[in-house]
Coordinates of C-alpha atoms in Angstrom, one line a residue:
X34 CA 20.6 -2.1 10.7
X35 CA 17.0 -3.5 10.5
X36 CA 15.4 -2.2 7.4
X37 CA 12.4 -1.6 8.9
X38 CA 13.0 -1.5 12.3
X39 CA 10.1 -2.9 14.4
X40 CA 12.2 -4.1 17.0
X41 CA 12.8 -0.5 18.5
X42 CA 9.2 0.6 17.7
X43 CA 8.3 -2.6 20.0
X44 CA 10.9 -1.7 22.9
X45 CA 9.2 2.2 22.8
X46 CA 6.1 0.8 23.3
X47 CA 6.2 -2.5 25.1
X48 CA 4.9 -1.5 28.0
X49 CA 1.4 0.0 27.0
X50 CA 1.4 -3.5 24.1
X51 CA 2.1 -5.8 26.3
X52 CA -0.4 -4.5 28.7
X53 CA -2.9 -4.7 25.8
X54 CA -1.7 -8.2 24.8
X55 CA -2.5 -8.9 28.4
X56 CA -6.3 -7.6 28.6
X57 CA -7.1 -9.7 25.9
X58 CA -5.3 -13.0 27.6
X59 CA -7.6 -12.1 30.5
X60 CA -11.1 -11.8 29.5
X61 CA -10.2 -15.0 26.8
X62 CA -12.1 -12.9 23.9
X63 CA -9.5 -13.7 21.1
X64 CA -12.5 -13.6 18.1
X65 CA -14.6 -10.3 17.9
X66 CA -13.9 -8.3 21.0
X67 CA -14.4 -5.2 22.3
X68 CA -11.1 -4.5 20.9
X69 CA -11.8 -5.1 17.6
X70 CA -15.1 -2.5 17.5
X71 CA -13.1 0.0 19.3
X72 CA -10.7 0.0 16.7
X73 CA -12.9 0.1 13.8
X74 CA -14.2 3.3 15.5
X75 CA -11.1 4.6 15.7
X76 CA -10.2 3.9 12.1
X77 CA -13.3 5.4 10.6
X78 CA -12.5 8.5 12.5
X79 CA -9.1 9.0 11.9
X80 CA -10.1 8.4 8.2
X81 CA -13.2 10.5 7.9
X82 CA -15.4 7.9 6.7
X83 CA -18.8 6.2 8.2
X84 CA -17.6 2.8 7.9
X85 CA -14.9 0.2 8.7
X86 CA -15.0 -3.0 8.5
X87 CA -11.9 -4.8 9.6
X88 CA -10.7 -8.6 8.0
X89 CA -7.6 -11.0 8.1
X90 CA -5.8 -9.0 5.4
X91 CA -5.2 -6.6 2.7
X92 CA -6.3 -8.7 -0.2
X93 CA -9.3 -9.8 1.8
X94 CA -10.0 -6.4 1.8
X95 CA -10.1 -6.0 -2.0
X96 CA -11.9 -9.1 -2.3
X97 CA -14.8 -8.1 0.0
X98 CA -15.1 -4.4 -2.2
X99 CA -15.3 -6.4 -5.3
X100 CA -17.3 -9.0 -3.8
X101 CA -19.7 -6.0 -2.4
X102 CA -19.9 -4.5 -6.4
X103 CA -20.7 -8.4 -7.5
X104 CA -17.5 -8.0 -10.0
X105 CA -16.6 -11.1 -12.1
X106 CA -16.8 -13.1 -15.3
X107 CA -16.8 -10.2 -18.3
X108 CA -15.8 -7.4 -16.5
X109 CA -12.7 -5.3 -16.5
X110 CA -11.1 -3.6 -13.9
X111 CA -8.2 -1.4 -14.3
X112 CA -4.9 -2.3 -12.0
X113 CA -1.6 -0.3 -12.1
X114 CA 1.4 -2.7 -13.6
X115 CA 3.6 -1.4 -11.0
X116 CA 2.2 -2.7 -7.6
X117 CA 2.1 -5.8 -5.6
X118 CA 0.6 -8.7 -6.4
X119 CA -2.6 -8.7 -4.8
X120 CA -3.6 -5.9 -6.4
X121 CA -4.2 -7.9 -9.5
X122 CA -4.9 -11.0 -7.8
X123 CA -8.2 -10.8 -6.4
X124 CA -9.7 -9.3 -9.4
X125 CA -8.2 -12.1 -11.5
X126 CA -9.9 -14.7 -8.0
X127 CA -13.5 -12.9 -8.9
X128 CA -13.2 -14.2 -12.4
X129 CA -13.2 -10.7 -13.9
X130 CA -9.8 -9.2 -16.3
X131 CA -7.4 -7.0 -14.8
X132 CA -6.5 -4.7 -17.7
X133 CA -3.4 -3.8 -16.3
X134 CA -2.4 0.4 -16.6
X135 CA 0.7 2.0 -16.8
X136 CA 2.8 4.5 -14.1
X137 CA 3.9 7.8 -13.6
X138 CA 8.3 7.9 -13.2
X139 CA 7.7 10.8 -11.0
X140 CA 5.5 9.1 -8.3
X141 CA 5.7 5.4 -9.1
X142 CA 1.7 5.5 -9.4
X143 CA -1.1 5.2 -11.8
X144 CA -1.1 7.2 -14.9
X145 CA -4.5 8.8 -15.6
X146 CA -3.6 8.8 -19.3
X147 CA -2.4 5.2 -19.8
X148 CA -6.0 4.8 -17.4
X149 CA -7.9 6.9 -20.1
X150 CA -6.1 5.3 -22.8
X151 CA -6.7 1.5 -21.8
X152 CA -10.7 2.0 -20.7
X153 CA -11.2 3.6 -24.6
X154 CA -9.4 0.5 -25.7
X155 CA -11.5 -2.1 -23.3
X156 CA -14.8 -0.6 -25.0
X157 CA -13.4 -0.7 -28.8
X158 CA -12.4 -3.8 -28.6
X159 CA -16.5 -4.5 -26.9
X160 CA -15.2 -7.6 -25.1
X161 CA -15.3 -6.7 -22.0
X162 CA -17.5 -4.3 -19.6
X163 CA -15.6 -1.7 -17.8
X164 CA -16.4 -1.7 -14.3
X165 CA -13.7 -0.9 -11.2
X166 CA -10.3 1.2 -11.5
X167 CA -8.2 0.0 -8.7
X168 CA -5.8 2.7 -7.5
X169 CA -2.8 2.0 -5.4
X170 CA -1.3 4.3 -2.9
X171 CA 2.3 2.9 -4.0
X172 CA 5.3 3.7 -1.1
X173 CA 3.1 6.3 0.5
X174 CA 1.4 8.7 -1.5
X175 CA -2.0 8.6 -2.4
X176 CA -2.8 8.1 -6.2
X177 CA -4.0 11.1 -8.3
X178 CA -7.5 10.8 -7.3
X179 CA -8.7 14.4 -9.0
X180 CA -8.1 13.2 -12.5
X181 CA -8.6 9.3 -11.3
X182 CA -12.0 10.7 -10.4
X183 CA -12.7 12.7 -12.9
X184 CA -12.1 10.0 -15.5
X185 CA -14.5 7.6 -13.6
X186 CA -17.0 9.6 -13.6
X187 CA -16.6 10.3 -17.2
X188 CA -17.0 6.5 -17.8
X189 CA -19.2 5.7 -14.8
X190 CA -16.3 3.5 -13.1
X191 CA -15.8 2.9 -9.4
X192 CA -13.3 3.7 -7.8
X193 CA -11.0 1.3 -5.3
X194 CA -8.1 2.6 -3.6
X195 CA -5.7 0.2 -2.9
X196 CA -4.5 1.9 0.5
X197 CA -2.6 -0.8 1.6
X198 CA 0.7 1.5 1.9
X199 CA -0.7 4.6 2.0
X200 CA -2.5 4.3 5.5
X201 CA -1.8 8.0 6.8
X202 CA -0.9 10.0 3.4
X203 CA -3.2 13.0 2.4
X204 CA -4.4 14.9 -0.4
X205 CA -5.1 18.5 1.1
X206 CA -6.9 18.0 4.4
X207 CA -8.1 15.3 2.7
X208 CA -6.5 11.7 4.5
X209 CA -5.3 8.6 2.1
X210 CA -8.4 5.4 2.6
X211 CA -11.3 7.6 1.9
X212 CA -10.7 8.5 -2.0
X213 CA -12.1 5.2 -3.1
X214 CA -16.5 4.5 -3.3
X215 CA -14.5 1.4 -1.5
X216 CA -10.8 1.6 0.0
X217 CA -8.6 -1.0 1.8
X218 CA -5.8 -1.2 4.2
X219 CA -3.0 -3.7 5.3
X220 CA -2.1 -4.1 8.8
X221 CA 0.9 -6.2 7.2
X222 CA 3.9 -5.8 9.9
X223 CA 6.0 -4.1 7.6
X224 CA 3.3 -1.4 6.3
X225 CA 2.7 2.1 7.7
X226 CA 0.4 1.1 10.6
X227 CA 1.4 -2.5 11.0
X228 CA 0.3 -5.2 13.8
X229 CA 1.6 -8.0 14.9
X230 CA 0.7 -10.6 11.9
X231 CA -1.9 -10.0 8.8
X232 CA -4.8 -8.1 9.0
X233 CA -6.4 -5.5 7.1
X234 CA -10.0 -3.2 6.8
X235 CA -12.0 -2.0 4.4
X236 CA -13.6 1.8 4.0
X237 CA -16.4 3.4 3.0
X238 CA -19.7 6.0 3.0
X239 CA -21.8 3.8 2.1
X240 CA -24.1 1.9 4.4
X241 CA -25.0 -1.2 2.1
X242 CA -21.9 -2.2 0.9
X243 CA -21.0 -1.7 4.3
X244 CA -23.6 -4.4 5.2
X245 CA -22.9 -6.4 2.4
X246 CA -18.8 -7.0 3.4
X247 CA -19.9 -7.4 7.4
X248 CA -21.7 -10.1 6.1
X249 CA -19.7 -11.7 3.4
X250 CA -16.3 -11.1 5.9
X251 CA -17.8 -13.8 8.1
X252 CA -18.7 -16.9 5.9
X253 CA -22.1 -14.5 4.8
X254 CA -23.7 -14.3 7.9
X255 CA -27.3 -12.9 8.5
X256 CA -28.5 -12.4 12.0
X257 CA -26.5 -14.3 13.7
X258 CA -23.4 -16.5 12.2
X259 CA -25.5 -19.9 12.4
X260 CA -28.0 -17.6 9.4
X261 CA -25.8 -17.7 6.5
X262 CA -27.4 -15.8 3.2
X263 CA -24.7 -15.8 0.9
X264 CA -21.9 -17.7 0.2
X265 CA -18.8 -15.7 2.4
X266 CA -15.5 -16.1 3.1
X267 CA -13.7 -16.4 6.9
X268 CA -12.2 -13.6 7.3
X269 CA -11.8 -11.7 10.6
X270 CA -9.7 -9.4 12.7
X271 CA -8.2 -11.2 16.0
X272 CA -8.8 -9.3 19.2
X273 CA -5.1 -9.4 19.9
X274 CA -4.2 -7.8 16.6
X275 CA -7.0 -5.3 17.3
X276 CA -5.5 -4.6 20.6
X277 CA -2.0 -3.9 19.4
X278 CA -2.9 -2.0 16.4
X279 CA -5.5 0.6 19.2
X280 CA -1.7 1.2 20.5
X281 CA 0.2 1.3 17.5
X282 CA -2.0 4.4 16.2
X283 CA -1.6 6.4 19.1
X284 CA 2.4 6.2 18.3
X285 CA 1.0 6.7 14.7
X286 CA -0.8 10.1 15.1
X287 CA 1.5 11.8 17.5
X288 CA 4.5 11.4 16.1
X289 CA 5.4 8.4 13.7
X290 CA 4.4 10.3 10.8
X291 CA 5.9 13.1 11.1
X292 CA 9.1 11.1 11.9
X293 CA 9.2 8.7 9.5
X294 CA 8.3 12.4 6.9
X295 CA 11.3 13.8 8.6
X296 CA 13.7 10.5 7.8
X297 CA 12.3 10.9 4.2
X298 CA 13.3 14.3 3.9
X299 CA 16.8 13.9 5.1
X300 CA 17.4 11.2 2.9
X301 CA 16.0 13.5 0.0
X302 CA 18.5 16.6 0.5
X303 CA 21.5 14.6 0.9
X304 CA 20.6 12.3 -2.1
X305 CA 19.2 14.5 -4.6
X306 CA 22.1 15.2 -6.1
X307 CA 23.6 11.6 -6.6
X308 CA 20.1 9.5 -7.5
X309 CA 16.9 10.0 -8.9
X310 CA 14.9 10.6 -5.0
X311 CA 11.1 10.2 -4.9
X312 CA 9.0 13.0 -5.9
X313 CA 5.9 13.8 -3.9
X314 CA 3.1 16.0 -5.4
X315 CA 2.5 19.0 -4.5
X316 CA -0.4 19.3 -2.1
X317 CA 0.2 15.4 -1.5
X318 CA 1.6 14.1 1.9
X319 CA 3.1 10.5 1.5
X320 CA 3.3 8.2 4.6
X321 CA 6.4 6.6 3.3
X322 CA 5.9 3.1 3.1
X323 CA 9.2 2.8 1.2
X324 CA 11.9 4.9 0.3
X325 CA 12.8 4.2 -3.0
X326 CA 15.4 6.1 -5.1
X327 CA 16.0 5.0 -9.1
X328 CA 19.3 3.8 -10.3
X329 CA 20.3 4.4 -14.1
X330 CA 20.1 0.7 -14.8
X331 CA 19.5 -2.6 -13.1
X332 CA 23.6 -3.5 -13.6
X333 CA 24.3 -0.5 -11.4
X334 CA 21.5 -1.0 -9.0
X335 CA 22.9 -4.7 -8.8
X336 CA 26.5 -3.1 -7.8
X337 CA 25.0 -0.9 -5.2
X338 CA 23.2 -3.1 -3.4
X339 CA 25.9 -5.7 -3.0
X340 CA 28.1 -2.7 -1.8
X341 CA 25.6 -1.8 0.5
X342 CA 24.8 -5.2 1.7
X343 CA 28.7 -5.8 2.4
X344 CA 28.5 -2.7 4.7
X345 CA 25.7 -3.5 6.7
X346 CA 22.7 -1.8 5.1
X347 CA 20.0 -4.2 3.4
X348 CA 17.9 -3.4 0.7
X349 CA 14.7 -4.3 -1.4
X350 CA 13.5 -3.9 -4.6
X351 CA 9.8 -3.3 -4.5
X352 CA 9.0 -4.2 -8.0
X353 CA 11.8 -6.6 -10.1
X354 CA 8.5 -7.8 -12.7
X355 CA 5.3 -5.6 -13.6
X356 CA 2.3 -7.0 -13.0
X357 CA 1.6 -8.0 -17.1
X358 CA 4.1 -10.1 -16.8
X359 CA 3.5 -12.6 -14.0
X360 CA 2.7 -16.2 -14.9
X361 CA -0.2 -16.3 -13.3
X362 CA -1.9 -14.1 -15.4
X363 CA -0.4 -15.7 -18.8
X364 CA -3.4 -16.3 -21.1
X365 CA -5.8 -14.4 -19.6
X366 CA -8.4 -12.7 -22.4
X367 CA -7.2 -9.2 -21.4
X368 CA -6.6 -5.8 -23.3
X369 CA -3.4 -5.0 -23.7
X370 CA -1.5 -0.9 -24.0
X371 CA 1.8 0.1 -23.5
X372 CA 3.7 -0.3 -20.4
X373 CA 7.0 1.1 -20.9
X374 CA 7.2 3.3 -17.9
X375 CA 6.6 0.1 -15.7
X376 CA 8.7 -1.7 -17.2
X377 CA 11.9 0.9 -17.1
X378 CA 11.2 1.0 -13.3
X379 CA 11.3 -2.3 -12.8
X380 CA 15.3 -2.2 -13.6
X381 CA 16.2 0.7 -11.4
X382 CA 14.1 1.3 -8.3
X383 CA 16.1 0.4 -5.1
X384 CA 14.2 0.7 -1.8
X385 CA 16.5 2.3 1.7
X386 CA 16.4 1.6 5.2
X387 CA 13.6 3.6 6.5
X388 CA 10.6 3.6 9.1
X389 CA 10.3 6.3 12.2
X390 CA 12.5 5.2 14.2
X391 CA 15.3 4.9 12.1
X392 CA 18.6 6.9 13.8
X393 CA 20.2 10.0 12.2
X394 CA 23.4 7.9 12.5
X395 CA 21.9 4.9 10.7
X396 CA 20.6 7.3 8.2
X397 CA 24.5 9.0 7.8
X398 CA 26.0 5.2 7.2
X399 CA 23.6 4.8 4.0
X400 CA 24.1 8.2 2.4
X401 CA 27.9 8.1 3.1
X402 CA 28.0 4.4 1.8
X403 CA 25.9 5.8 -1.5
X404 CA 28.0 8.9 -2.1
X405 CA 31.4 6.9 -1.8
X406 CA 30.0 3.9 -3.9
X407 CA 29.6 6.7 -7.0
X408 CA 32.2 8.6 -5.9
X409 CA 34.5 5.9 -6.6
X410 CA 33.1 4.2 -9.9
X411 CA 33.1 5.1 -13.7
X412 CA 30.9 8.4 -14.8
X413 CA 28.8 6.3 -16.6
X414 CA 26.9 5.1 -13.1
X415 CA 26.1 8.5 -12.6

C-alpha cells in the first residue's frame, strides 16, 4: 500500500503524460515554454486571480512574496508553530523574525487569537515592526481567513497564504491561493496537485508585485535576462514540469477532488468513533493533503503505527517538533507566547494512507487494522 499512491495516478494517465513529456522532447524547449505560460493561465483561472507566476518551489514562492514586500532586518512576521519548515524558513533567509503563533486542535491551523495575542505583544515589547501574517493551509483546508483578515486589517498586516497544501480547498465559492495580498503553491509530488519533481507559483491581484517576482524569479531581470536591475534569485518552472502539471489538473478538476473528499469521508464515519478524525469548518472545503487523526498520546500513537507498519499500511507524522523549537531558529531575537496547543499535537497526530486513488479495499485494511489494534489493548488507549 503506497501511502500516497502516485504510481496508479501515473498508470491512469500515462498515456495523455507521456504524450506531454514527448511534445516537449520534440520542440527541445525544456526552459520557459509555451507550456509553462499555458499553465500559468490555467492556474490563475482556476484560482480566480490576475496573476501567476510559476518558480522551482514552494519556498521559492514565499521568498519571492516577501522579497516583492522588501521584508527583512526588524520586521516581524507571524508563522503558525504547527507547519512545515519552510514556512518559517524563508522569513528567517530575509533577515526578518518569525514570531511563531499558536493552532487551533480542531483544524490543525492558525489561531486568530494566539495571532491577535502575539502582534499586541510584538508592539509592546517596540522591538520589532509588525509586517506579514503567513497563513498556512495545513492538510487541506484553507486557514480562517475572515478573522485572519479582519485582524490584519485592524493592524495594517499583509496577508500570505501559505497554499502549499491547500491547492484546491475553498471557503464558500471562494477557492484556497487567492486569500492571501500574496499566496503560494507547491507542485511537491506528494502535494495535492503535484508534478513530477519541485516546483511551485505564486498568486496575486496585483500587477506590481506581480512585476516585481517575474523579475526577481529570474536572477532580476529587466527587458531581457542579459538586463538585470535587482539582485534575483534562479528560480524557474521547467517546461516538462509545466507539461505534466497542464495534465495533472485536468484529472484534478474532474474528479480527483471529489475523490480524494470521498476517501476522506469514509475514513471519517468509520473512525469517528475510535480516534479524534479531522474536523473541517463549516462552509470550508479541504483538499486533503493529509489525513490525519489524533492519538491520546505519542506512547500510543508509537504502538499504532508499528502495528500498522507490521501489517502493511505506512504512516507519517506531519509534525513530531513545532516550529519554536527547531535549532535553526535557537537564538533568534523573537517574541515569544504560548504554544501549548502545538505542542500537544505534536505527540498525537498520526497521518493515513490517502490520495484519490486510494481503493475502498485499501481503505477497509486500515480501519479494520485500527479498530482491532484498540479493540484488543487496555481502556486507557482509548
Amino acid at each position: 500500500m503506497q501511502f500516497r499512491d502516485l504510481k496508479r495516478q501515473y498508470y491512469i494517465l500515462k498515456e495523455d503524460i507521456d504524450q506531454a513529456i514527448q511534445n516537449v522532447l520534440t520542440t527541445g524547449n525544456y526552459i520557459s515554454g509555451i507550456q509553462v505560460i499555458e499553465l500559468e493561465k490555467q492556474l490563475a483561472k482556476y484560482v480566480g486571480v490576475k496573476h501567476c507566476i510559476t518558480c522551482a518551489n514552494g519556498t521559492d514562492a514565499l521568498s519571492l512574496a516577501l522579497m516583492a514586500w522588501n521584508i527583512g532586518g526588524g520586521d516581524a512576521v507571524f508563522v503558525p508553530d504547527f507547519t512545515f519548515f519552510a514556512s518559517g524558513e524563508s522569513v528567517a533567509h530575509r533577515g526578518a523574525a518569525p514570531i511563531f503563533v499558536d493552532v487551533n486542535a480542531d483544524s490543525f491551523n492558525m489561531s486568530p487569537d494566539s495571532l491577535e495575542k502575539a502582534i499586541i505583544k510584538v508592539l509592546d515589547e517596540k522591538k520589532l515592526n509588525p509586517k506579514v501574517i503567513v497563513a498556512v493551509d495545513l492538510f487541506g483546508q484553507p486557514a480562517d481567513y475572515p478573522e485572519i483578515r479582519r485582524i490584519a486589517k485592524k493592524y495594517h498586516l499583509l496577508v500570505l497564504e501559505d497554499g502549499a497544501q491547500g491547492f484546491g480547498g475553498k471557503i464558500g465559492k471562494q477557492r484556497a491561493c487567492s486569500f492571501g495580498d500574496i499566496s503560494t503553491t507547491s507542485f511537491f509530488p506528494a502535494k495535492p496537485l503535484g508534478c513530477y519533481g519541485d516546483g511551485g507559483a505564486v498568486f496575486t491581484d496585483n500587477d506590481e508585485w506581480a512585476s516585481l517576482m517575474r523579475s526577481y524569479r529570474i536572477h532580476g531581470k529587466g527587458a531581457d535576462k542579459y538586463d538585470n536591475v535587482r539582485i534575483g534569485i534562479n528560480s524557474r518552472l521547467d517546461t516538462l514540469q509545466a507539461a505534466v502539471l497542464q495534465i495533472k489538473l485536468q484529472a484534478f478538476e474532474k474528479y480527483e477532488l471529489e475523490a480524494v473528499n470521498d476517501a476522506a469521508e469514509r475514513y471519517s464515519q468509520n473512525l469517528k468513533d475510535v480516534v479524534k478524525i479531522p474536523q473541517i469548518k463549516e462552509g470550508f472545503y479541504s483538499s486533503w493533503a493529509q489525513y490525519s487523526i489524533l492519538l491520546s498520546n505519542e506512547n500510543i500513537r508509537k504502538d499504532l503505527q508499528v502495528y500498522l507498519k507490521e501489517k502493511g499500511i505506512p504512516t507519517m507524522i506531519y509534525y513530531s517538533k513545532p516550529m519554536s523549537q527547531q535549532t535553526a531558529f535557537e537564538g533568534m531575537d523573537t517574541v515569544k507566547i504560548e504554544l501549548s496547543v502545538t505542542e500537544q499535537l505534536c505527540r498525537q497526530v498520526l497521518s493515513l494512507p490517502l490520495s484519490p486513488y486510494i481503493q475502498q479495499g485499501e481503505q477497509d485494511k486500515v480501519i479494520c487494522c485500527i479498530k482491532k489494534f484498540f479493540e484488543t489493548r487496555p481502556c486507557e488507549y482509548i
